[in-house]
PDB file of N, CA and C in Angstrom:
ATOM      1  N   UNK A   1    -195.853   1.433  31.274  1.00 63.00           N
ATOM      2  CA  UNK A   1    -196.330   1.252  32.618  1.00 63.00           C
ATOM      3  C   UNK A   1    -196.899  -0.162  32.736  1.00 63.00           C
ATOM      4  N   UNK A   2    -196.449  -0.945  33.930  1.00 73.00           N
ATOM      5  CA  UNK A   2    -196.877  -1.868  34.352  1.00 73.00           C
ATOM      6  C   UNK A   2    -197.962  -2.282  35.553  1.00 73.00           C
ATOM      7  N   UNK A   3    -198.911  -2.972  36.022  1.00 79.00           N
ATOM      8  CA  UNK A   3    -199.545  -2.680  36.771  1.00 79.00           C
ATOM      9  C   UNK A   3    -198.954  -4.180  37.497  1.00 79.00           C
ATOM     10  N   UNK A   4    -198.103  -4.227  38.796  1.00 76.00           N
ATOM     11  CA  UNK A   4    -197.541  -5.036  39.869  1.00 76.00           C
ATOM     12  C   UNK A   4    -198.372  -5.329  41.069  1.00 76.00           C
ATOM     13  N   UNK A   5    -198.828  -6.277  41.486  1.00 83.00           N
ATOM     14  CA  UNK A   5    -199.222  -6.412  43.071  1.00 83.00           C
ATOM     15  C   UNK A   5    -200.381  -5.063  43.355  1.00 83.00           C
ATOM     16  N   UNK A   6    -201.533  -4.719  42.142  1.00 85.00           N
ATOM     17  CA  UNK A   6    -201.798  -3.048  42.137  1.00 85.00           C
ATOM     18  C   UNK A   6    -201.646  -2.155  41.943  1.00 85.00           C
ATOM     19  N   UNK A   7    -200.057  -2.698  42.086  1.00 80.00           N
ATOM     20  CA  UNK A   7    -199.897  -0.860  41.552  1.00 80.00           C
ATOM     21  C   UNK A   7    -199.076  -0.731  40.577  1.00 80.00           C
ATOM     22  N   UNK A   8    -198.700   0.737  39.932  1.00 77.00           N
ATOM     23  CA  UNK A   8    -198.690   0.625  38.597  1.00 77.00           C
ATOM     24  C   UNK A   8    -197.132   1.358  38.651  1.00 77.00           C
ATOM     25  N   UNK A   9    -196.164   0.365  37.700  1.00 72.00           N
ATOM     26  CA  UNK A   9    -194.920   0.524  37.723  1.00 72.00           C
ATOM     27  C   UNK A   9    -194.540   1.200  36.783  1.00 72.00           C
ATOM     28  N   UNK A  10    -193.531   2.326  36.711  1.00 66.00           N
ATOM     29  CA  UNK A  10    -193.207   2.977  35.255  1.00 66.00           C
ATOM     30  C   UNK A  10    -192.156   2.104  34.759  1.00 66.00           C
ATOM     31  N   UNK A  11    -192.309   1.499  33.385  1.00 67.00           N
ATOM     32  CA  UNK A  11    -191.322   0.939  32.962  1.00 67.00           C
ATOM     33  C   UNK A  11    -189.949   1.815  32.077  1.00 67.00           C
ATOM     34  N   UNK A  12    -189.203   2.197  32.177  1.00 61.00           N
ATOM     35  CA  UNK A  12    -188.141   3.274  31.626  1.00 61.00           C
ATOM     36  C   UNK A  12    -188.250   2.799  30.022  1.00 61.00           C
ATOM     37  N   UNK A  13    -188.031   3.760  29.035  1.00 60.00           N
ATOM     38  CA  UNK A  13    -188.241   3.696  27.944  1.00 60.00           C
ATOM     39  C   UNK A  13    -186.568   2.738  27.613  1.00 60.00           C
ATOM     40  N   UNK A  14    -186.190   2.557  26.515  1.00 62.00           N
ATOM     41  CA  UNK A  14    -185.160   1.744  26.305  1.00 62.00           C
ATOM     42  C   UNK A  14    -183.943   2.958  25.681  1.00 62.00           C
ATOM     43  N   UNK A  15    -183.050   3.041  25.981  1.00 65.00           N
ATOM     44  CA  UNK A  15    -182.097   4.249  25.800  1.00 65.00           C
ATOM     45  C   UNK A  15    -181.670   4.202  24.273  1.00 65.00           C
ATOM     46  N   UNK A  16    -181.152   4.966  24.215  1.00 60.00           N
ATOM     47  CA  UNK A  16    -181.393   5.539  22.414  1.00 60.00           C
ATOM     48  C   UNK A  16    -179.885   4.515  22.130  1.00 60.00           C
ATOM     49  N   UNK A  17    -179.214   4.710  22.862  1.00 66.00           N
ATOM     50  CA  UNK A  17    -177.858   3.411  22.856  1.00 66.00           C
ATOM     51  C   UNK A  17    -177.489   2.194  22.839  1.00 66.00           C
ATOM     52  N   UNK A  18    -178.773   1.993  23.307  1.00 74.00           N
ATOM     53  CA  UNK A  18    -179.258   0.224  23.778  1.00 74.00           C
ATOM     54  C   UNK A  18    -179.566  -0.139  22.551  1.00 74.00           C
ATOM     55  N   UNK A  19    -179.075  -1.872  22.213  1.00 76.00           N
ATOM     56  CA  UNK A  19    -178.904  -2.358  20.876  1.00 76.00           C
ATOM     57  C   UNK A  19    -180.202  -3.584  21.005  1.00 76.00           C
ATOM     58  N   UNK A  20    -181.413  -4.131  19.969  1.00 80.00           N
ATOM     59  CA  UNK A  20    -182.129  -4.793  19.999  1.00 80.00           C
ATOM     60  C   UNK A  20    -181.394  -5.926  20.622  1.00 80.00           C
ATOM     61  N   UNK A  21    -182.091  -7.014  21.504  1.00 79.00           N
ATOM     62  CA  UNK A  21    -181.491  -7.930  21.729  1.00 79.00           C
ATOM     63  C   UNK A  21    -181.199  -8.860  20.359  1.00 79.00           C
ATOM     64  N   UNK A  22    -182.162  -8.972  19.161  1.00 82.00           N
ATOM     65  CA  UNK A  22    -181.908  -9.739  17.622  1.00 82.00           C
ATOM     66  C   UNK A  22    -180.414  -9.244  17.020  1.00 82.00           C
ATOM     67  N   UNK A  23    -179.794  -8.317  17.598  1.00 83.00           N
ATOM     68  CA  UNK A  23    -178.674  -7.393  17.500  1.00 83.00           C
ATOM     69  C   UNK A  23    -177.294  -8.229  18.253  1.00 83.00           C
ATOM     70  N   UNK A  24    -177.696  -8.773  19.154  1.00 82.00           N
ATOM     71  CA  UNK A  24    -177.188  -9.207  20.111  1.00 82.00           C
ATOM     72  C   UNK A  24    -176.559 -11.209  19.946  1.00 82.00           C
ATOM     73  N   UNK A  25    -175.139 -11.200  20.267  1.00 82.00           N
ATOM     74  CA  UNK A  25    -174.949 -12.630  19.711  1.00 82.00           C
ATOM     75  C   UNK A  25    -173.988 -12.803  21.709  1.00 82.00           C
ATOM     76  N   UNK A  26    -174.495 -14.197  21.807  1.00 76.00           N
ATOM     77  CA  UNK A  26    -174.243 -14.465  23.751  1.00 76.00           C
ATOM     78  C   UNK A  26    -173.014 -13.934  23.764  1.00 76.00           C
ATOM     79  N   UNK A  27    -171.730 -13.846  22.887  1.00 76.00           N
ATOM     80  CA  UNK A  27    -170.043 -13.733  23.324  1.00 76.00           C
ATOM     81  C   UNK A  27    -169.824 -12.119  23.543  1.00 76.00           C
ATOM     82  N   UNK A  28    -171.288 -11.655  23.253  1.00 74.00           N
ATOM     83  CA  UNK A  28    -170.841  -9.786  23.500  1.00 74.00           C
ATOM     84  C   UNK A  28    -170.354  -9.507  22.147  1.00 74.00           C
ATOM     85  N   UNK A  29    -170.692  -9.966  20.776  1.00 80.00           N
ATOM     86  CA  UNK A  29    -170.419  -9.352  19.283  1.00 80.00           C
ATOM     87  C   UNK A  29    -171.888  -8.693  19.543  1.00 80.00           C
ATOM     88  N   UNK A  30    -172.112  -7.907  18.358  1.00 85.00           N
ATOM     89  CA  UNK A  30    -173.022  -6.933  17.362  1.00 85.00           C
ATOM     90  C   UNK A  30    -172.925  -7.846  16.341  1.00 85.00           C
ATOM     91  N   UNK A  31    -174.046  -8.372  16.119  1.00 87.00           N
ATOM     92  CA  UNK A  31    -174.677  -8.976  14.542  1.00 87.00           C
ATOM     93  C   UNK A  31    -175.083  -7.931  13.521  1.00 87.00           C
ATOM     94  N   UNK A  32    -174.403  -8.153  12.464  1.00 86.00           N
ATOM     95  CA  UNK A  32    -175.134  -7.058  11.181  1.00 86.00           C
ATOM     96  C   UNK A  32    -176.237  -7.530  11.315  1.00 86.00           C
ATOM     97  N   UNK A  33    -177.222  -6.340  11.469  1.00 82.00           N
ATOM     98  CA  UNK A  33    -178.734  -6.744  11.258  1.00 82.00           C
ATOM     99  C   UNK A  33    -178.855  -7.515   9.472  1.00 82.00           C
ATOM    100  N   UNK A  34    -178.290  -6.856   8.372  1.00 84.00           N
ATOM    101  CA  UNK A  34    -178.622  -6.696   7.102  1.00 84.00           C
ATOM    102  C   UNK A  34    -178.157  -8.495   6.866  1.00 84.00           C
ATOM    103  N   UNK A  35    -177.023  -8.914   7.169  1.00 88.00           N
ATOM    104  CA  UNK A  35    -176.344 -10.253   7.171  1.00 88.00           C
ATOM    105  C   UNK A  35    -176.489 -11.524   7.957  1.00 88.00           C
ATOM    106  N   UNK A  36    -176.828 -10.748   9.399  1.00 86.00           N
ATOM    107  CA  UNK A  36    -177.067 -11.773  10.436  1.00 86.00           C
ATOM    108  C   UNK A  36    -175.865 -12.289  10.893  1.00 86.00           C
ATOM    109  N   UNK A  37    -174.350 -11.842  10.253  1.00 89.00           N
ATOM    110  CA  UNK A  37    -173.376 -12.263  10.857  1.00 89.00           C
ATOM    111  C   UNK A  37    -172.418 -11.050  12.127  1.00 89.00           C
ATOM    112  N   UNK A  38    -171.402 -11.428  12.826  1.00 87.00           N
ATOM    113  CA  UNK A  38    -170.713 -10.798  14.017  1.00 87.00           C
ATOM    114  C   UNK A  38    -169.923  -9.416  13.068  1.00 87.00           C
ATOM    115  N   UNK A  39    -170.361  -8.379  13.632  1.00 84.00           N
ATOM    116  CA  UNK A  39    -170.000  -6.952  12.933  1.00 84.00           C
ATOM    117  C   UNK A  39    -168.528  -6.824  13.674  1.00 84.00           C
ATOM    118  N   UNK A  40    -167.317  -6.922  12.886  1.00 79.00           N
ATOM    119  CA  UNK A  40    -166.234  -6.952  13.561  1.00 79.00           C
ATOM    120  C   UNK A  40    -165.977  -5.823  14.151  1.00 79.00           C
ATOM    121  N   UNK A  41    -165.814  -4.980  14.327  1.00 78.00           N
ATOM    122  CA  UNK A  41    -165.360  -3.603  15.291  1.00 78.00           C
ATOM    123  C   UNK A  41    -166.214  -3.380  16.101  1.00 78.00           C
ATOM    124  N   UNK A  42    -167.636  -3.845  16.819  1.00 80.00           N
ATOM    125  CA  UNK A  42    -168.538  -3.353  17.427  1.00 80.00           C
ATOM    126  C   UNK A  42    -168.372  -4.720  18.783  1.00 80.00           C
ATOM    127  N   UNK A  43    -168.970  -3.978  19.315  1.00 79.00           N
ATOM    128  CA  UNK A  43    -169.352  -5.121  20.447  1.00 79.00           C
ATOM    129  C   UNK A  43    -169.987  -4.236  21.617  1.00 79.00           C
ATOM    130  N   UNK A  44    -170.783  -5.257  22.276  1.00 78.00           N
ATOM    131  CA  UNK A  44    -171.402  -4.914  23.383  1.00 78.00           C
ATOM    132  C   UNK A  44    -171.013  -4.894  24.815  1.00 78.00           C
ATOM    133  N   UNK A  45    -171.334  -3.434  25.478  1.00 75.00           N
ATOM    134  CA  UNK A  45    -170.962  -3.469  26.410  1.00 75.00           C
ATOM    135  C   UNK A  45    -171.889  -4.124  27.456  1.00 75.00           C
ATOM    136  N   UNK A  46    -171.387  -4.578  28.688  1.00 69.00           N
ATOM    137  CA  UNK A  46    -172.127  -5.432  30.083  1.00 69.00           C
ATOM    138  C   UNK A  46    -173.197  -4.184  30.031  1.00 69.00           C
ATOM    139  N   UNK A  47    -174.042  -3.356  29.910  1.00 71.00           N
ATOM    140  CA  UNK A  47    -174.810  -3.078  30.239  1.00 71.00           C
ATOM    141  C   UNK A  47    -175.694  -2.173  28.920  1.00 71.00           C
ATOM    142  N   UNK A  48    -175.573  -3.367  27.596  1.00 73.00           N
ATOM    143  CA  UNK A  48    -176.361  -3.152  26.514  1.00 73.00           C
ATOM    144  C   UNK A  48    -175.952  -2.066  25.236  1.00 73.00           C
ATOM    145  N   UNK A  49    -175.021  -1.371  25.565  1.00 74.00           N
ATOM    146  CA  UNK A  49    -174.550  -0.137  24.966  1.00 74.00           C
ATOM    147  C   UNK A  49    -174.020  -0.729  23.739  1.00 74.00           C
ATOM    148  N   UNK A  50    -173.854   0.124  22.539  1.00 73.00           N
ATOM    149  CA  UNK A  50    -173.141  -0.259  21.412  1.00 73.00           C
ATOM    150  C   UNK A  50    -171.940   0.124  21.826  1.00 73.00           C
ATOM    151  N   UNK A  51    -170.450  -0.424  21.696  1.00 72.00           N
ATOM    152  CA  UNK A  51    -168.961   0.309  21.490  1.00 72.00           C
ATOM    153  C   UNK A  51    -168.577  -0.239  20.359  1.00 72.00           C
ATOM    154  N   UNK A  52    -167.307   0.660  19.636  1.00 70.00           N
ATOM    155  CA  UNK A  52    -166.702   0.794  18.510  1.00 70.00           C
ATOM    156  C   UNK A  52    -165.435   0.637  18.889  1.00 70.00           C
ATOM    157  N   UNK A  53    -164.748  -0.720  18.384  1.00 68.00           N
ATOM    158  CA  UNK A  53    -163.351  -0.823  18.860  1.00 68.00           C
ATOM    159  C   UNK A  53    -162.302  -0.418  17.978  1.00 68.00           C
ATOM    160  N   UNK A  54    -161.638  -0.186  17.674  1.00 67.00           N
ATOM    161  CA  UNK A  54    -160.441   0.404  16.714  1.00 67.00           C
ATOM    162  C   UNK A  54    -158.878   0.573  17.223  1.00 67.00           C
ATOM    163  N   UNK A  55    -158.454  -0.116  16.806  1.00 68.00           N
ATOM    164  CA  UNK A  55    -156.585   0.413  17.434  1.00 68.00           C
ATOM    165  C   UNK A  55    -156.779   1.180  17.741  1.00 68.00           C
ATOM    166  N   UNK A  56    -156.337   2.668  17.474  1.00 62.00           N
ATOM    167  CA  UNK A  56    -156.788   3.787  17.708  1.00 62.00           C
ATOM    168  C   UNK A  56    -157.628   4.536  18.941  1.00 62.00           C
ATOM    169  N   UNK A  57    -157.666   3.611  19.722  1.00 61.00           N
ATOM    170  CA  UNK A  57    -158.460   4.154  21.157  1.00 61.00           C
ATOM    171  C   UNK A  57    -157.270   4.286  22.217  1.00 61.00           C
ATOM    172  N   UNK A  58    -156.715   5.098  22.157  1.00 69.00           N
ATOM    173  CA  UNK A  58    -155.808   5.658  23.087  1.00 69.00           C
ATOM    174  C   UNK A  58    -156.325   6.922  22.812  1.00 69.00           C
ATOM    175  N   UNK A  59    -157.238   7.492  23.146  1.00 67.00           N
ATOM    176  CA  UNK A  59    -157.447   8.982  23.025  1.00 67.00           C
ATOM    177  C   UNK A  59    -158.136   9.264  24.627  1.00 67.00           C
ATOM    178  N   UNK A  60    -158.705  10.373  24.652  1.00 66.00           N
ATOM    179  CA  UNK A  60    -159.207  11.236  25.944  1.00 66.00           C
ATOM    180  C   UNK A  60    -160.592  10.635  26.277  1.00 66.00           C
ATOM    181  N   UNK A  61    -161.315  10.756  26.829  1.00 61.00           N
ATOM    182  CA  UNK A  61    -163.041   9.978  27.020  1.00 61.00           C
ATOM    183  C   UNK A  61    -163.615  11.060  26.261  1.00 61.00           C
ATOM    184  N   UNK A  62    -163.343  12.104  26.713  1.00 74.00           N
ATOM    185  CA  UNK A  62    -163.966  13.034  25.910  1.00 74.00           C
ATOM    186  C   UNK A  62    -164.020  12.856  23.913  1.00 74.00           C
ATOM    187  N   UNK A  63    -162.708  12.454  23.381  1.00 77.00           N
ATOM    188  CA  UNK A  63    -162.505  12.037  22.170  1.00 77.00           C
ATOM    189  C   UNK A  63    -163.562  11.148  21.652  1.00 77.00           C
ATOM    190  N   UNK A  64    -163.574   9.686  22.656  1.00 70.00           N
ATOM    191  CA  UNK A  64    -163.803   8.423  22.606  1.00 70.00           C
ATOM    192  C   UNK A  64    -165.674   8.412  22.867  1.00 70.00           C
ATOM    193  N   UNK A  65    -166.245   9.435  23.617  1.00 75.00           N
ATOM    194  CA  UNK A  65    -167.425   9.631  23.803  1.00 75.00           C
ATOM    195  C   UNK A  65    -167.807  10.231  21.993  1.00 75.00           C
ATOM    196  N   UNK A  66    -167.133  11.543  21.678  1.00 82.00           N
ATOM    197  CA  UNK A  66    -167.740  12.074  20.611  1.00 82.00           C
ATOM    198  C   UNK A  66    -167.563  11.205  19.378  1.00 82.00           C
ATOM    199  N   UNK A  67    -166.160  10.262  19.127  1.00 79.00           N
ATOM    200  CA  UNK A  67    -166.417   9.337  18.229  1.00 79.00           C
ATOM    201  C   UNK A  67    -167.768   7.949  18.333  1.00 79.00           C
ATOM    202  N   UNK A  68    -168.036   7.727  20.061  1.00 78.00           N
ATOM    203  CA  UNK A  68    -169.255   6.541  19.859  1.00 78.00           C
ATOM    204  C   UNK A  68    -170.700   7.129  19.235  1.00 78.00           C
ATOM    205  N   UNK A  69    -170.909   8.466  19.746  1.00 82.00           N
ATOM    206  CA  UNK A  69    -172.057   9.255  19.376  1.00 82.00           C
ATOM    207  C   UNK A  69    -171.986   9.246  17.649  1.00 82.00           C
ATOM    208  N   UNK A  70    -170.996   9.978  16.976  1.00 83.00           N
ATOM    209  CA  UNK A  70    -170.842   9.926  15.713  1.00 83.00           C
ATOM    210  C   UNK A  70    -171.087   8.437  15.120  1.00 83.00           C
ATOM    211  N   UNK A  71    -170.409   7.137  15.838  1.00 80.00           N
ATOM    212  CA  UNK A  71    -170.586   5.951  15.192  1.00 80.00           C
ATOM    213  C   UNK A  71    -171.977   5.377  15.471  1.00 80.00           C
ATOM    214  N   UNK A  72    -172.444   5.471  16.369  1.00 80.00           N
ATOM    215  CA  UNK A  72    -174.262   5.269  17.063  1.00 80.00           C
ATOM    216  C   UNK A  72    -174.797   6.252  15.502  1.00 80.00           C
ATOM    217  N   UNK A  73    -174.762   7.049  15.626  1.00 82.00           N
ATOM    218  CA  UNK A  73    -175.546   7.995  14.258  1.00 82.00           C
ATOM    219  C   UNK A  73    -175.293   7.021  12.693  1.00 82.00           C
ATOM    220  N   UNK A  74    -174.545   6.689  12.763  1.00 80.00           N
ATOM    221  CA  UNK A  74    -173.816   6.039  11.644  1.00 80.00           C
ATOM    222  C   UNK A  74    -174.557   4.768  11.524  1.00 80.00           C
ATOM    223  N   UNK A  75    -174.370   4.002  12.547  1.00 76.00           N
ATOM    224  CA  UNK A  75    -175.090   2.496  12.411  1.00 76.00           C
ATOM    225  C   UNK A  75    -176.481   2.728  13.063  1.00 76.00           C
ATOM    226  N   UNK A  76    -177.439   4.116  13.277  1.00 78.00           N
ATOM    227  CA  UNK A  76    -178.575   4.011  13.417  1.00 78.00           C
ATOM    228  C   UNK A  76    -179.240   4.131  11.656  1.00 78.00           C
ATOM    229  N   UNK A  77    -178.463   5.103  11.198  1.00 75.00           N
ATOM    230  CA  UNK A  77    -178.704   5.263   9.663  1.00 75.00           C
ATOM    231  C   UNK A  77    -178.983   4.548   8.930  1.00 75.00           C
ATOM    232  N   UNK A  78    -178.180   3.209   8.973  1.00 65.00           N
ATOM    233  CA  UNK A  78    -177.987   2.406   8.487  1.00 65.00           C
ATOM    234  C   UNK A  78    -179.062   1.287   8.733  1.00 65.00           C
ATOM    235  N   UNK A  79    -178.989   1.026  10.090  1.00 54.00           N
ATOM    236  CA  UNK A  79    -180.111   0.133  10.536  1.00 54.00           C
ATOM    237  C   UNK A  79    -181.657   0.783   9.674  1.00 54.00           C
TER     238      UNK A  79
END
């Protein structure tokens, strides 16, 4: 919570998907936190999200949702 012009603003917590900006390199890569270099299959989406790129994405959203969740679990582990 922020307090604006008086009054007091709720600030939204940061989504469990959303990647540190130190995470973050300007061209839209994912930096290995552990290396500091561009994590090749990952990249960021326009509105902060981790995605996982792979040939292999010709599948359903439904597919493509349960593989980002599984890969988010994976590189939270890790982090």
């Amino acid at each position: 919570m922020i307090v604006r012009d008086g009054r007091q603003v709720l600030v939204p917590a940061p989504r469990p998907d959303e990647i540190p900006s130190a995470w973050q390199s300007p061209g839209g890569s994912v930096l290995d936190p552990v290396t500091g270099r561009p994590a090749a299959d990952w990249r960021l989406a326009t509105d902060g999200r981790l995605i996982l790129i792979t040939a292999a994405d010709q599948r359903s959203y439904d597919e493509l949702a349960a593989v980002h969740a599984e890969a988010l679990r994976e590189w939270n582990s890790v982090a």
